[in-house]
Short mmCIF file of C-alpha atoms and ligand atoms in Angstrom, two decimals:
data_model
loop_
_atom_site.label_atom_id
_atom_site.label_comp_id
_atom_site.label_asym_id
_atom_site.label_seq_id
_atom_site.Cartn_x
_atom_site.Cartn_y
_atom_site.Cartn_z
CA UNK A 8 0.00 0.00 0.00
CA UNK A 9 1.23 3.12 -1.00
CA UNK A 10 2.30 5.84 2.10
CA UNK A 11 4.22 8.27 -0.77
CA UNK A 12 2.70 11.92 0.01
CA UNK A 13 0.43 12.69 -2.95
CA UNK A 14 0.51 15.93 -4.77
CA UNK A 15 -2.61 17.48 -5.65
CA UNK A 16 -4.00 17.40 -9.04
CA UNK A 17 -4.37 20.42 -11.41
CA UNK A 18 -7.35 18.62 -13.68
CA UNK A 19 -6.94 18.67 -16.99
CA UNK A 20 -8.14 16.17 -19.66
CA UNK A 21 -5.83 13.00 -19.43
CA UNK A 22 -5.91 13.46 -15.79
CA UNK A 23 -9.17 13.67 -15.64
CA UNK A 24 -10.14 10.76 -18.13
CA UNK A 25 -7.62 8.28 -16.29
CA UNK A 26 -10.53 8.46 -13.45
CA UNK A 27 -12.28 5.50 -14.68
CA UNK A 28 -11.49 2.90 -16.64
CA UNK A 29 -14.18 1.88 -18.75
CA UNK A 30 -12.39 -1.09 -20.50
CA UNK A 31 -11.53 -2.80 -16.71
CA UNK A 32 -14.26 -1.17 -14.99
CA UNK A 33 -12.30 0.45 -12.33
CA UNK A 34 -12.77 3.99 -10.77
CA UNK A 35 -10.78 6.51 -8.53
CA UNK A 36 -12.15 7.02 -5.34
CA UNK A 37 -11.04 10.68 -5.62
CA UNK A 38 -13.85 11.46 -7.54
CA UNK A 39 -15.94 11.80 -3.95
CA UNK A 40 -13.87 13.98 -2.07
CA UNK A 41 -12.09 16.40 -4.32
CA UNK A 42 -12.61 20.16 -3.76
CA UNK A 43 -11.39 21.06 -7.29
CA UNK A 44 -13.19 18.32 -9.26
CA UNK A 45 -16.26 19.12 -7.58
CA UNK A 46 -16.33 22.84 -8.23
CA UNK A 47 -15.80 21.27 -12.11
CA UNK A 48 -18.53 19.52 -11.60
CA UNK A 49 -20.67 22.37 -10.94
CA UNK A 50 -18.88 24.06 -14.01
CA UNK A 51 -18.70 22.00 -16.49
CA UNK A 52 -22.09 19.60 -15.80
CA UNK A 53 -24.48 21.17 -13.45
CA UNK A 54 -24.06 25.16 -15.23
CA UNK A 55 -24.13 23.05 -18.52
CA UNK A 56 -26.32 20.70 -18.80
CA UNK A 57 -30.32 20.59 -18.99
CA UNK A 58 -31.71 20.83 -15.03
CA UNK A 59 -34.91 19.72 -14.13
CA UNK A 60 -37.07 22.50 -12.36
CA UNK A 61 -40.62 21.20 -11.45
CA UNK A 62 -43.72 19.97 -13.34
CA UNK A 63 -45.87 22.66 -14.65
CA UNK A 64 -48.65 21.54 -12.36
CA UNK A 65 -46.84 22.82 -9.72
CA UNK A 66 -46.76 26.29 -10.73
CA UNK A 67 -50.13 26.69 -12.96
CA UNK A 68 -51.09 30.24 -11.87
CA UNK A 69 -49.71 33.37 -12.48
CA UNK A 70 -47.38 34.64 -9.80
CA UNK A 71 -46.67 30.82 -8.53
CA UNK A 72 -43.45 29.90 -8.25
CA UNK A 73 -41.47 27.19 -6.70
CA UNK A 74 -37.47 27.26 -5.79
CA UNK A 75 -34.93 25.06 -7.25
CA UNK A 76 -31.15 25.05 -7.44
CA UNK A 77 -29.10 24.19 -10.79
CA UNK A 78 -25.75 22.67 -9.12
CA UNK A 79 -25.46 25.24 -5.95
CA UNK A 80 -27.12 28.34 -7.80
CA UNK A 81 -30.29 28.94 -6.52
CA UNK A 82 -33.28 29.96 -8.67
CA UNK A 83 -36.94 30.76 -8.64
CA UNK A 84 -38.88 29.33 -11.44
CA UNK A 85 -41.83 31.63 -11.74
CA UNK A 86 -45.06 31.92 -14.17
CA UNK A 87 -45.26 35.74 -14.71
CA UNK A 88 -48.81 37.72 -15.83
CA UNK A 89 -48.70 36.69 -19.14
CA UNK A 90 -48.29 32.82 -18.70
CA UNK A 91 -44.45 32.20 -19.39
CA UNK A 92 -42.62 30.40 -16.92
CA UNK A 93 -39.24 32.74 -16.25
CA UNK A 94 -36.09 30.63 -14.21
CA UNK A 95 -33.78 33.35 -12.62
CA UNK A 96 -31.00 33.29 -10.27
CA UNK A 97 -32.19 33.99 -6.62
CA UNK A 98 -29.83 36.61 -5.78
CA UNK A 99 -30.42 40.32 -5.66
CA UNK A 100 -28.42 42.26 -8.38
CA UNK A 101 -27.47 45.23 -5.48
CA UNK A 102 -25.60 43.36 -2.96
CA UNK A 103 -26.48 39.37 -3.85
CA UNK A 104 -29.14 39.01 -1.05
CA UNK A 105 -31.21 35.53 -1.76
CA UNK A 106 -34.65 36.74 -2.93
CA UNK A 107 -36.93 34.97 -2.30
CA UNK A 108 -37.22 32.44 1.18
CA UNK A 109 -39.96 30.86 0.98
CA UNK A 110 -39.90 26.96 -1.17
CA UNK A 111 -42.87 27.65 -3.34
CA UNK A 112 -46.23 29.91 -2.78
CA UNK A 113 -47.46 32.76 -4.94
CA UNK A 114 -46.59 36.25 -4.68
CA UNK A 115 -47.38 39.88 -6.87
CA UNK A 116 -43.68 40.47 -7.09
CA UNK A 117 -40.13 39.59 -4.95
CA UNK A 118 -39.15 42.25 -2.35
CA UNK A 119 -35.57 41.93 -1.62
CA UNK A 120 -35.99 42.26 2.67
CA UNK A 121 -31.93 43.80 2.59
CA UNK A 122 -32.70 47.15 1.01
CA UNK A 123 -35.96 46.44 -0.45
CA UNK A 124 -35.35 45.97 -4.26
CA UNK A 125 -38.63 45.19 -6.07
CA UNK A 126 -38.61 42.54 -9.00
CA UNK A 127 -41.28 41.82 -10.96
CA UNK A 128 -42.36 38.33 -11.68
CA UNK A 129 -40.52 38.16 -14.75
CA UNK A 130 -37.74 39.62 -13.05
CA UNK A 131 -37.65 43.02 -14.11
CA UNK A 132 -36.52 46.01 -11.16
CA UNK A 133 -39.67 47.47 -10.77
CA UNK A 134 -38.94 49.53 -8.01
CA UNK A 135 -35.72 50.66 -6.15
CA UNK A 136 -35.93 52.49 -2.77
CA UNK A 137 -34.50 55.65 -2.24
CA UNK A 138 -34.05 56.25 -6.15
CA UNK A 139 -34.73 59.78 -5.78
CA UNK A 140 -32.90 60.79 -2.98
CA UNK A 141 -30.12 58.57 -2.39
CA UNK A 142 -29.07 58.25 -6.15
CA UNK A 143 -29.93 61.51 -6.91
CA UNK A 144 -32.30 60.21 -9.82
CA UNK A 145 -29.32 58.46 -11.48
CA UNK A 146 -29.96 55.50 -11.35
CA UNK A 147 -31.07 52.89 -14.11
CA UNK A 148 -33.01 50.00 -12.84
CA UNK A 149 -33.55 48.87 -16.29
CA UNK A 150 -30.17 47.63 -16.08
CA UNK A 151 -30.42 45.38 -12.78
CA UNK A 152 -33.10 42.69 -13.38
CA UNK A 153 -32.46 39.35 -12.08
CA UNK A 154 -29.87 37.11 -14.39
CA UNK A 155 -32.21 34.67 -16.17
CA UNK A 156 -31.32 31.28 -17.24
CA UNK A 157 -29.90 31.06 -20.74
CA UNK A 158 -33.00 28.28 -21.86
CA UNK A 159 -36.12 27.27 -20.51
CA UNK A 160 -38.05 24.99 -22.23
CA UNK A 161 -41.11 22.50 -21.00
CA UNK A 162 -41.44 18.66 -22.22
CA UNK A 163 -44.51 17.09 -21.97
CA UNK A 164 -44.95 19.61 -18.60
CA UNK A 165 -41.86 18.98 -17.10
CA UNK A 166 -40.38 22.15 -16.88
CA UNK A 167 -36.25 22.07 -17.35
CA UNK A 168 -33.72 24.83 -17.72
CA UNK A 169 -29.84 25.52 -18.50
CA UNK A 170 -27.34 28.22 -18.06
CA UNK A 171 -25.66 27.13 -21.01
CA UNK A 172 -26.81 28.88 -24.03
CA UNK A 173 -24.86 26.38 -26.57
CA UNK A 174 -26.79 23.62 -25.14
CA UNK A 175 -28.57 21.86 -27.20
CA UNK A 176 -33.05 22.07 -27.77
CA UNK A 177 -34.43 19.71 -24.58
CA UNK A 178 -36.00 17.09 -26.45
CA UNK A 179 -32.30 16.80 -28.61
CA UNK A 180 -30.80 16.39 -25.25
CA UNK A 181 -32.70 14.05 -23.56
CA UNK A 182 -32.50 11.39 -27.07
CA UNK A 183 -34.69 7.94 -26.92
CA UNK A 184 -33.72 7.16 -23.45
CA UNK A 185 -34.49 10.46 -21.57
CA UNK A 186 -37.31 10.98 -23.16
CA UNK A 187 -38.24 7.14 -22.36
CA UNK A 188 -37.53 8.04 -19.07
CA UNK A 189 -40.08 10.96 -18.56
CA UNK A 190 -42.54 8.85 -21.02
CA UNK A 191 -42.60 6.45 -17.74
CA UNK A 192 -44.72 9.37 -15.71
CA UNK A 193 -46.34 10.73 -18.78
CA UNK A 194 -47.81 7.37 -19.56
CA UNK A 195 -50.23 7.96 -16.71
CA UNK A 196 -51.83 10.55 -18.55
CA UNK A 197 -52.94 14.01 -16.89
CA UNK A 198 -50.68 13.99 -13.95
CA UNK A 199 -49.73 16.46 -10.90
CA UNK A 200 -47.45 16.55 -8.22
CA UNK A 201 -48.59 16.63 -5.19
CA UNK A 202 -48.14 19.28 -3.01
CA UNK A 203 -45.51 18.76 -0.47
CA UNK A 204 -41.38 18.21 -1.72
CA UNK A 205 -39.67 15.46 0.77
CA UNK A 206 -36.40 16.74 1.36
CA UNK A 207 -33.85 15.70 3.18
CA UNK A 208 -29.71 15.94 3.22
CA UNK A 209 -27.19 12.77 2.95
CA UNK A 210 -23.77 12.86 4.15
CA UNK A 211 -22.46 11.54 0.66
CA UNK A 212 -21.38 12.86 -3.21
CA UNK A 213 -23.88 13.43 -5.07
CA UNK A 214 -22.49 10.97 -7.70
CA UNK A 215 -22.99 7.93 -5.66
CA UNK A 216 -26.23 8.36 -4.71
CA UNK A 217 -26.70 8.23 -8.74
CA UNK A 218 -25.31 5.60 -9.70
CA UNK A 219 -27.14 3.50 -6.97
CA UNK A 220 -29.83 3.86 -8.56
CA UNK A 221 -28.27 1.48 -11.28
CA UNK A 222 -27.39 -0.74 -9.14
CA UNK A 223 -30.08 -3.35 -8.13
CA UNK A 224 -27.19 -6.13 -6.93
CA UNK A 225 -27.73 -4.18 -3.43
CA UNK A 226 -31.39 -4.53 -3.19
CA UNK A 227 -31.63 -8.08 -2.14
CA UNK A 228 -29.18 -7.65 0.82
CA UNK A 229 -29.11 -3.95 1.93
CA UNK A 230 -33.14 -3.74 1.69
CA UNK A 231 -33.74 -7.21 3.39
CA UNK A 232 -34.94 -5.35 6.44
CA UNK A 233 -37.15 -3.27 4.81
CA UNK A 234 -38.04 -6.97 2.79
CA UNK A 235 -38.95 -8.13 6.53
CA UNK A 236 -41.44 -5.72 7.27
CA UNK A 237 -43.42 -6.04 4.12
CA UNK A 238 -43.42 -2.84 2.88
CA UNK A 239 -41.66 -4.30 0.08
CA UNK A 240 -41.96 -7.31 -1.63
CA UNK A 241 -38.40 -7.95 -2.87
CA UNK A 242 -38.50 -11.12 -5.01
CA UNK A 243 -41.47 -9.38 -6.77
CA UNK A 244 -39.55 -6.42 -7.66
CA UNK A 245 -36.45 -7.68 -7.86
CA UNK A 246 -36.40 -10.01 -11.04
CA UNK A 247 -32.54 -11.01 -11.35
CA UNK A 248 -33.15 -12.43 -14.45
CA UNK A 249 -35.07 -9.93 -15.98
CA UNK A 250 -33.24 -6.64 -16.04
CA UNK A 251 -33.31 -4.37 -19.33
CA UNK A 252 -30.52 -1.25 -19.58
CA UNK A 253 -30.81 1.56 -22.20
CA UNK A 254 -27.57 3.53 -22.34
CA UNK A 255 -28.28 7.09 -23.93
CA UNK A 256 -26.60 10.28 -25.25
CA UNK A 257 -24.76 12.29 -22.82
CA UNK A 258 -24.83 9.69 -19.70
CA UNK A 259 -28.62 8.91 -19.64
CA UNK A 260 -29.36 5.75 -18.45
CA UNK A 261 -32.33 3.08 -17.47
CA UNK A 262 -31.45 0.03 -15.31
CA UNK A 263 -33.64 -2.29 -13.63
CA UNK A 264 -36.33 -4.76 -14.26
CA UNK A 265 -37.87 -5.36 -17.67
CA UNK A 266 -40.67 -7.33 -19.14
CA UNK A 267 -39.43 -10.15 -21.12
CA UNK A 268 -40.01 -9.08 -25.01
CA UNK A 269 -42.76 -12.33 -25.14
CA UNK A 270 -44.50 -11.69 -21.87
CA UNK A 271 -44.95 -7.78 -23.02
CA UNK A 272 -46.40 -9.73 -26.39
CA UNK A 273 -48.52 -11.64 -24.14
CA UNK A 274 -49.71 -8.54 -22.73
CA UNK A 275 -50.22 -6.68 -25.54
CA UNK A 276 -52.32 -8.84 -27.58
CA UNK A 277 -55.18 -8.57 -24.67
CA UNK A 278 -58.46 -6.73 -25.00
CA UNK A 279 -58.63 -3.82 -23.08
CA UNK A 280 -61.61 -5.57 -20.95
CA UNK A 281 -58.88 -8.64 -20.32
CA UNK A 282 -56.22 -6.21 -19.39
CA UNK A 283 -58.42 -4.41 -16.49
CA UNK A 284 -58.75 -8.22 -15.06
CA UNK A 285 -55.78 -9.56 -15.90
CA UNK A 286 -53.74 -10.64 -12.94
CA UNK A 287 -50.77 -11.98 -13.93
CA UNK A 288 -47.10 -12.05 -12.86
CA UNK A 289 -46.63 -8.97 -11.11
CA UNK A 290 -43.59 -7.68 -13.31
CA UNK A 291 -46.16 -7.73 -15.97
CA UNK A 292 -48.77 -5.61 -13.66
CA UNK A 293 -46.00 -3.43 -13.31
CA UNK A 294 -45.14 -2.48 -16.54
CA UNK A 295 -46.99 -4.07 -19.34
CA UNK A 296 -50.29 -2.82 -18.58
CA UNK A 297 -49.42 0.95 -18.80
CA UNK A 298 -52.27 2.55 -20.83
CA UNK A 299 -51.92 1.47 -24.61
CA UNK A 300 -50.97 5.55 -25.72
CA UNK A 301 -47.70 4.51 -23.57
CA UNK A 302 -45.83 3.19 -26.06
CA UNK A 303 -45.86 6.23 -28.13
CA UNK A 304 -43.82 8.03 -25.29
CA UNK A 305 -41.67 4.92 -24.38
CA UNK A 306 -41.03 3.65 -27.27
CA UNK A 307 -41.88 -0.51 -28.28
CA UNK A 308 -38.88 -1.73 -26.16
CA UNK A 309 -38.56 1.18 -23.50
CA UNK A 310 -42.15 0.79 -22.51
CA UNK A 311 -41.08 -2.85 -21.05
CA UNK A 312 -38.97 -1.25 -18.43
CA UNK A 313 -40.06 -0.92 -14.94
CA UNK A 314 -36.79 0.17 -14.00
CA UNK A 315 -34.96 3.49 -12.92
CA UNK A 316 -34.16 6.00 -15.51
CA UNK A 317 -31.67 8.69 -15.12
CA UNK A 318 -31.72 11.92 -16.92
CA UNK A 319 -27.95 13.50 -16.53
CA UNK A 320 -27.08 14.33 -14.37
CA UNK A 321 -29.25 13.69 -11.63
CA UNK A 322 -32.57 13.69 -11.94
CA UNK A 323 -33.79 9.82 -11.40
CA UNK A 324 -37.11 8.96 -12.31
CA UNK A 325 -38.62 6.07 -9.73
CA UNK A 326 -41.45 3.86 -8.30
CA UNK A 327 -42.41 3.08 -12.13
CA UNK A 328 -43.08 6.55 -13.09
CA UNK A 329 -44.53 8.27 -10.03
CA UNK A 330 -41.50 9.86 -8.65
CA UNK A 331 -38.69 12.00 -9.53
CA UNK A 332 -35.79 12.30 -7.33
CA UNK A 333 -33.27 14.73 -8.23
CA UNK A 334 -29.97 14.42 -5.92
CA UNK A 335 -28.54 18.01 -5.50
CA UNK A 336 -24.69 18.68 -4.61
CA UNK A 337 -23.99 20.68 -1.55
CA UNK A 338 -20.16 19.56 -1.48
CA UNK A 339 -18.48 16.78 -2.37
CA UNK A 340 -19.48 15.30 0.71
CA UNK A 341 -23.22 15.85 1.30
CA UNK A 342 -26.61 15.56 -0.84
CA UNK A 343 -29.86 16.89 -0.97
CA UNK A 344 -32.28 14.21 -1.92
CA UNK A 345 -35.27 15.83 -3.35
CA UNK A 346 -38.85 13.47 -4.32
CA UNK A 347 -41.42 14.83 -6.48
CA UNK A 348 -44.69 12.59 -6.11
CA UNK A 349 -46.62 12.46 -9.05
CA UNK A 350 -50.02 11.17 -9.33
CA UNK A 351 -52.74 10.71 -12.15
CA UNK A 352 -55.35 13.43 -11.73
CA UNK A 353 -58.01 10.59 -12.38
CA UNK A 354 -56.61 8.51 -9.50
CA UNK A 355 -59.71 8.92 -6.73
CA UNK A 356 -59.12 9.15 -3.44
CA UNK A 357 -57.90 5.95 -1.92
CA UNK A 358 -55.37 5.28 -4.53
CA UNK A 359 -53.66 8.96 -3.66
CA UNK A 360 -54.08 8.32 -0.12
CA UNK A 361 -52.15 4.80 -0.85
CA UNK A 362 -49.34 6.34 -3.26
CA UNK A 363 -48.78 9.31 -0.76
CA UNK A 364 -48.29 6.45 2.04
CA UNK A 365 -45.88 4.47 -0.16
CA UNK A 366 -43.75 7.12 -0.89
CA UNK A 367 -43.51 8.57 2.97
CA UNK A 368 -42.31 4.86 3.96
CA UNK A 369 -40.13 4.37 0.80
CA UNK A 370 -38.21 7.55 0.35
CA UNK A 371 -37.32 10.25 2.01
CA UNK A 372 -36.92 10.97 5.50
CA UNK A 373 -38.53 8.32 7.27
CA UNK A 374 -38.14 5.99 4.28
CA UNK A 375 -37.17 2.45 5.07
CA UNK A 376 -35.23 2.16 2.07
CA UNK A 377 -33.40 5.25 2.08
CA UNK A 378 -32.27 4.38 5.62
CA UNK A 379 -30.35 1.41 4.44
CA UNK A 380 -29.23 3.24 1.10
CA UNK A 381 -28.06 6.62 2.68
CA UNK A 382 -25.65 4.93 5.12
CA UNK A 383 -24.03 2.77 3.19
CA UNK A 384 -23.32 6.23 0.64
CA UNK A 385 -22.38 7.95 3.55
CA UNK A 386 -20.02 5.15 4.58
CA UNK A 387 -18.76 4.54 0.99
CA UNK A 388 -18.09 8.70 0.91
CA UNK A 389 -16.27 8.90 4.07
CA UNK A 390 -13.68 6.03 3.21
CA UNK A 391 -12.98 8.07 0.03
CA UNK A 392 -11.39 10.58 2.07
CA UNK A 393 -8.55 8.76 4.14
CA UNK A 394 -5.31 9.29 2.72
CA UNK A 395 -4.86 5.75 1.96
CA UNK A 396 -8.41 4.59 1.12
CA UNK A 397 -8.60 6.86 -1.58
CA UNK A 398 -5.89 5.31 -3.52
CA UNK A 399 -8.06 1.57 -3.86
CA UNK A 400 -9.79 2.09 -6.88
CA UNK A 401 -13.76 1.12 -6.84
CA UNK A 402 -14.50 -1.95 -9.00
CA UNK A 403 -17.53 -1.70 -11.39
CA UNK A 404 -16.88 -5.33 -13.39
CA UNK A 405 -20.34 -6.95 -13.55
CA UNK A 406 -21.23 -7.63 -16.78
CA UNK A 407 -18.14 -6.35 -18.41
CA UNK A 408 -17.81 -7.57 -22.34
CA UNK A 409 -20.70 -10.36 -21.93
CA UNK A 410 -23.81 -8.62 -22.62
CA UNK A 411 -25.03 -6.86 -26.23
CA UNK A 412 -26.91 -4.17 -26.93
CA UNK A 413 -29.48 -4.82 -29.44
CA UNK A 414 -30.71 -1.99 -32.02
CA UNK A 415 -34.38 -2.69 -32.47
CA UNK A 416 -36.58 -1.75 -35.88
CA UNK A 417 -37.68 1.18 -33.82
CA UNK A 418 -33.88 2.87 -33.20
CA UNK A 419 -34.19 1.72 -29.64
CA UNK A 420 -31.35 0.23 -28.15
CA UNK A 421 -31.98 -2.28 -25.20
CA UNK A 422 -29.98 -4.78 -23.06
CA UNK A 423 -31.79 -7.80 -22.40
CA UNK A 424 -29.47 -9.03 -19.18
CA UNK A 425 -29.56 -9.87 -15.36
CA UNK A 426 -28.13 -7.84 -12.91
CA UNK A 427 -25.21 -5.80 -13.85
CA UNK A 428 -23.24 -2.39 -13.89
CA UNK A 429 -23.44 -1.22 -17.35
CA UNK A 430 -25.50 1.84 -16.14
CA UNK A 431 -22.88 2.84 -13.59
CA UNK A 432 -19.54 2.48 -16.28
CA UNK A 433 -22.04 4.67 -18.81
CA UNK A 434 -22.55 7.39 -16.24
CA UNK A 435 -18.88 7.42 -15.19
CA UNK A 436 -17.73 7.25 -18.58
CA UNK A 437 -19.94 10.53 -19.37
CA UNK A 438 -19.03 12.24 -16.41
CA UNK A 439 -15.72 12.42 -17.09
CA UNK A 440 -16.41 13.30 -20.79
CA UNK A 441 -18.56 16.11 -19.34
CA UNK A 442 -15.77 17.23 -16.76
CA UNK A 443 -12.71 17.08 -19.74
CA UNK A 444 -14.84 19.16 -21.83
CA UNK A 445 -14.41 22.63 -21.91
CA UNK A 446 -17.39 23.78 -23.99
CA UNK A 447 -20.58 22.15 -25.37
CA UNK A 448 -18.14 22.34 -28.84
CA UNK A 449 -15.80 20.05 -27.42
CA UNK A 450 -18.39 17.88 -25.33
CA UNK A 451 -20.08 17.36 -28.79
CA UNK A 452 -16.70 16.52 -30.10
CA UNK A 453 -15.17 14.65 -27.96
CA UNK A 454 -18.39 12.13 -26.24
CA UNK A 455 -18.58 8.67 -26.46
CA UNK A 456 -22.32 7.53 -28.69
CA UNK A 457 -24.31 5.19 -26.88
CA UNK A 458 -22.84 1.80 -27.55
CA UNK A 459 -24.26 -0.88 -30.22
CA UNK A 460 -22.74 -4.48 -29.86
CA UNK A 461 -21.11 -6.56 -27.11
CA UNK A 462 -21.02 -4.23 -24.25
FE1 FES B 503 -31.17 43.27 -2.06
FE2 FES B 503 -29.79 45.33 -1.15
S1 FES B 503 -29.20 43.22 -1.25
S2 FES B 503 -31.80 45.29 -1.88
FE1 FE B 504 -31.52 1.01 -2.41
#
């Protein structure tokens, strides 16, 4: 074991890209406790890439707004008097004050309680005390509205936004398997969130509480508590046999359980009266029998997952389409975990009242499964910080060169597989093409195309 005092790295491309090893599947531990890679991070990914801010149902009147962060920027995504929905930086322009406190609510306008700056819901300085007097009339407020983001755009109602302005149109961005991914929630039709965020803050980087969502080799043995209550049924979910990965453009990802191609044939060939009864295995409950229109937002193969997309960099979709949870970086060492609950607006009462329960005993704070999760992150986080520990290199073989990815009629590309860490090496692998890259020029230039082939 090596004791050598190590010299701090000045990142640049090779440095960076010798991180992880795709081709072994190994990866530097440093990657979870480096100051200077981390503000990179928030550089070069989180300023850069496409964020997501809310559903639209969250915010549906004018003057409603709700408060989200793109990496540790702060911002206030608010519907102004004409409709649009405006994402600005929550930071007064005089002396950087944060705006607006409050989570979410409605409001006529956002009084800055420093000085008393007055911005409009679109962000324009409406109103400047003292104007008059103290700046002897001199002063142009035109000039000092809040900084907007550089593109906000709204897919299917989900409501995302950049502060890149070379990045490229939303729906480009998110490719087959992003938009797959949101498809998942849209396939329930007319949905909402409902009203309420669970929040709460993991001592962990941000990255590993991503790629565990990949990873469902844990969920037998870290959840078997949670298995022992009966909250969960494990073998139901679990399906080691039956996992399906789609690896997309810039380090999207889905990884979990998939219906079999000839079950979902099973399933599809039933009348609509059969499919309200049917009660088969429940993988097939799961997924299969999402409403027929599904398949236009999932695509023929995507709509057979039931397992856990991730739009890059963070924003996971779960629970088969009724929760997002984005994980937000407060430091290389800590995490936000933030869960959206999303539920049909047809659902009646009993069936939200049942979904709300699920996801309070799940996720979040007092979720069983979190509890298990969140300390072995933690854990895995604070060994990455001891001078020797951070030298053993994490291994990420399963599956390694003995699985294919299949291109189907439809364009989609799908890994038919059991359990495995192709979704973690993808996300890596993007990472660090995001973090070498020193422009959206050069990401475009320089990134790896989802893979076709033995994998
Ligand atoms: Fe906001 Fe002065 S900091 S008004
Ligand atoms: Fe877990």
């Amino acid at each position: 074991m090596a004791t050598q005092p190590e010299k701090r790295v000045n990142w640049n491309r090779a440095s960076i890209e010798a991180l992880i090893d795709s081709d072994r599947g190994r990866l530097d531990r440093r990657i979870y406790e480096d100051e200077a890679i981390y503000q990179l991070e928030l550089e070069r990914i989180f300023a850069r890439s496409w964020n997501f801010m809310c559903h639209e149902s969250q915010i549906p009147e004018p003057g409603d707004y709700f408060i989200n962060f793109i990496g540790e920027d702060q911002v206030i995504v608010a519907r102004d008097r004409k409709g649009k929905i405006n994402v600005m930086l929550n930071t007064c322009r005089h002396r950087g004050n944060a705006l607006c406190r409050a989570e979410q609510g409605n409001a006529k306008s956002f009084v800055c309680s420093y000085h008393g700056w007055n911005y409009d819901l679109d962000g324009r300085l409406i109103a400047v005390p003292g104007r008059d007097i103290y700046y002897r009339d001199k002063f142009d407020r035109t000039q000092w509205g809040l900084a907007h983001a550089a593109q906000v755009e709204n897919y299917l109602g989900f409501i995302f936004a950049t502060l890149d302005k070379d990045a490229p149109p939303l729906s480009e961005y998110l490719g087959d398997v992003g938009r797959t991914g949101l498809g998942m929630i849209a396939a329930y039709g007319d949905v909402e969130v409902i009203e309420g965020i669970q929040k709460n803050v993991i001592d962990c980087n941000w990255k590993i509480a991503v790629d565990n969502l990949f990873d469902w080799y844990h969920v037998m043995y870290s959840h078997a508590s949670a298995g022992a209550t009966g909250v969960v049924d494990l073998p139901a979910i679990l399906h080691p046999k039956n996992q399906l990965v789609m690896l997309g453009d810039y380090g999207h990802a889905i990884s979990g359980p998939g219906v079999p191609s000839h079950l979902q044939a099973e399933a599809d060939a039933l009348s609509d009266e059969e499919r309200a009864a049917y009660k088969g295995p429940a993988l097939v409950n799961m997924a299969a029998l999402r409403p027929r229109e599904a398949v236009a937002l999932m695509g023929p193969e995507g709509i057979r997952s039931a397992g856990h997309p991730n739009i890059f960099p963070n924003a996971w979709v779960t629970l088969n389409g009724l929760q997002i949870c984005l994980r937000l970086p407060r430091g290389p060492n800590k995490t936000e975990l933030w869960w959206f609950t999303f539920v049909p607006k047809a659902f009646p009462p009993e069936y939200r009242a049942a979904l709300v329960s699920q996801a309070i005993h799940l996720f979040g704070p007092s979720g069983l499964l979190e509890q298990d999760d969140g300390e072995n992150w933690s854990q895995s986080t604070r060994a990455s910080r001891g001078v020797a520990s951070r030298k053993l290199d994490h291994v990420l073989e399963m599956g390694l060169g003995q699985d294919e990815v299949k291109v189907h009629e439809s364009g989609q590309r799908v890994i038919d597989t059991t359990v495995n860490e192709h979704g973690q090496r993808w996300f890596y692998r993007a990472w660090s093409e995001w973090l070498a890259a020193e422009s959206w020029q050069e990401l475009e230039a320089s990134r790896t195309a989802p893979p076709e082939g033995v994998i």
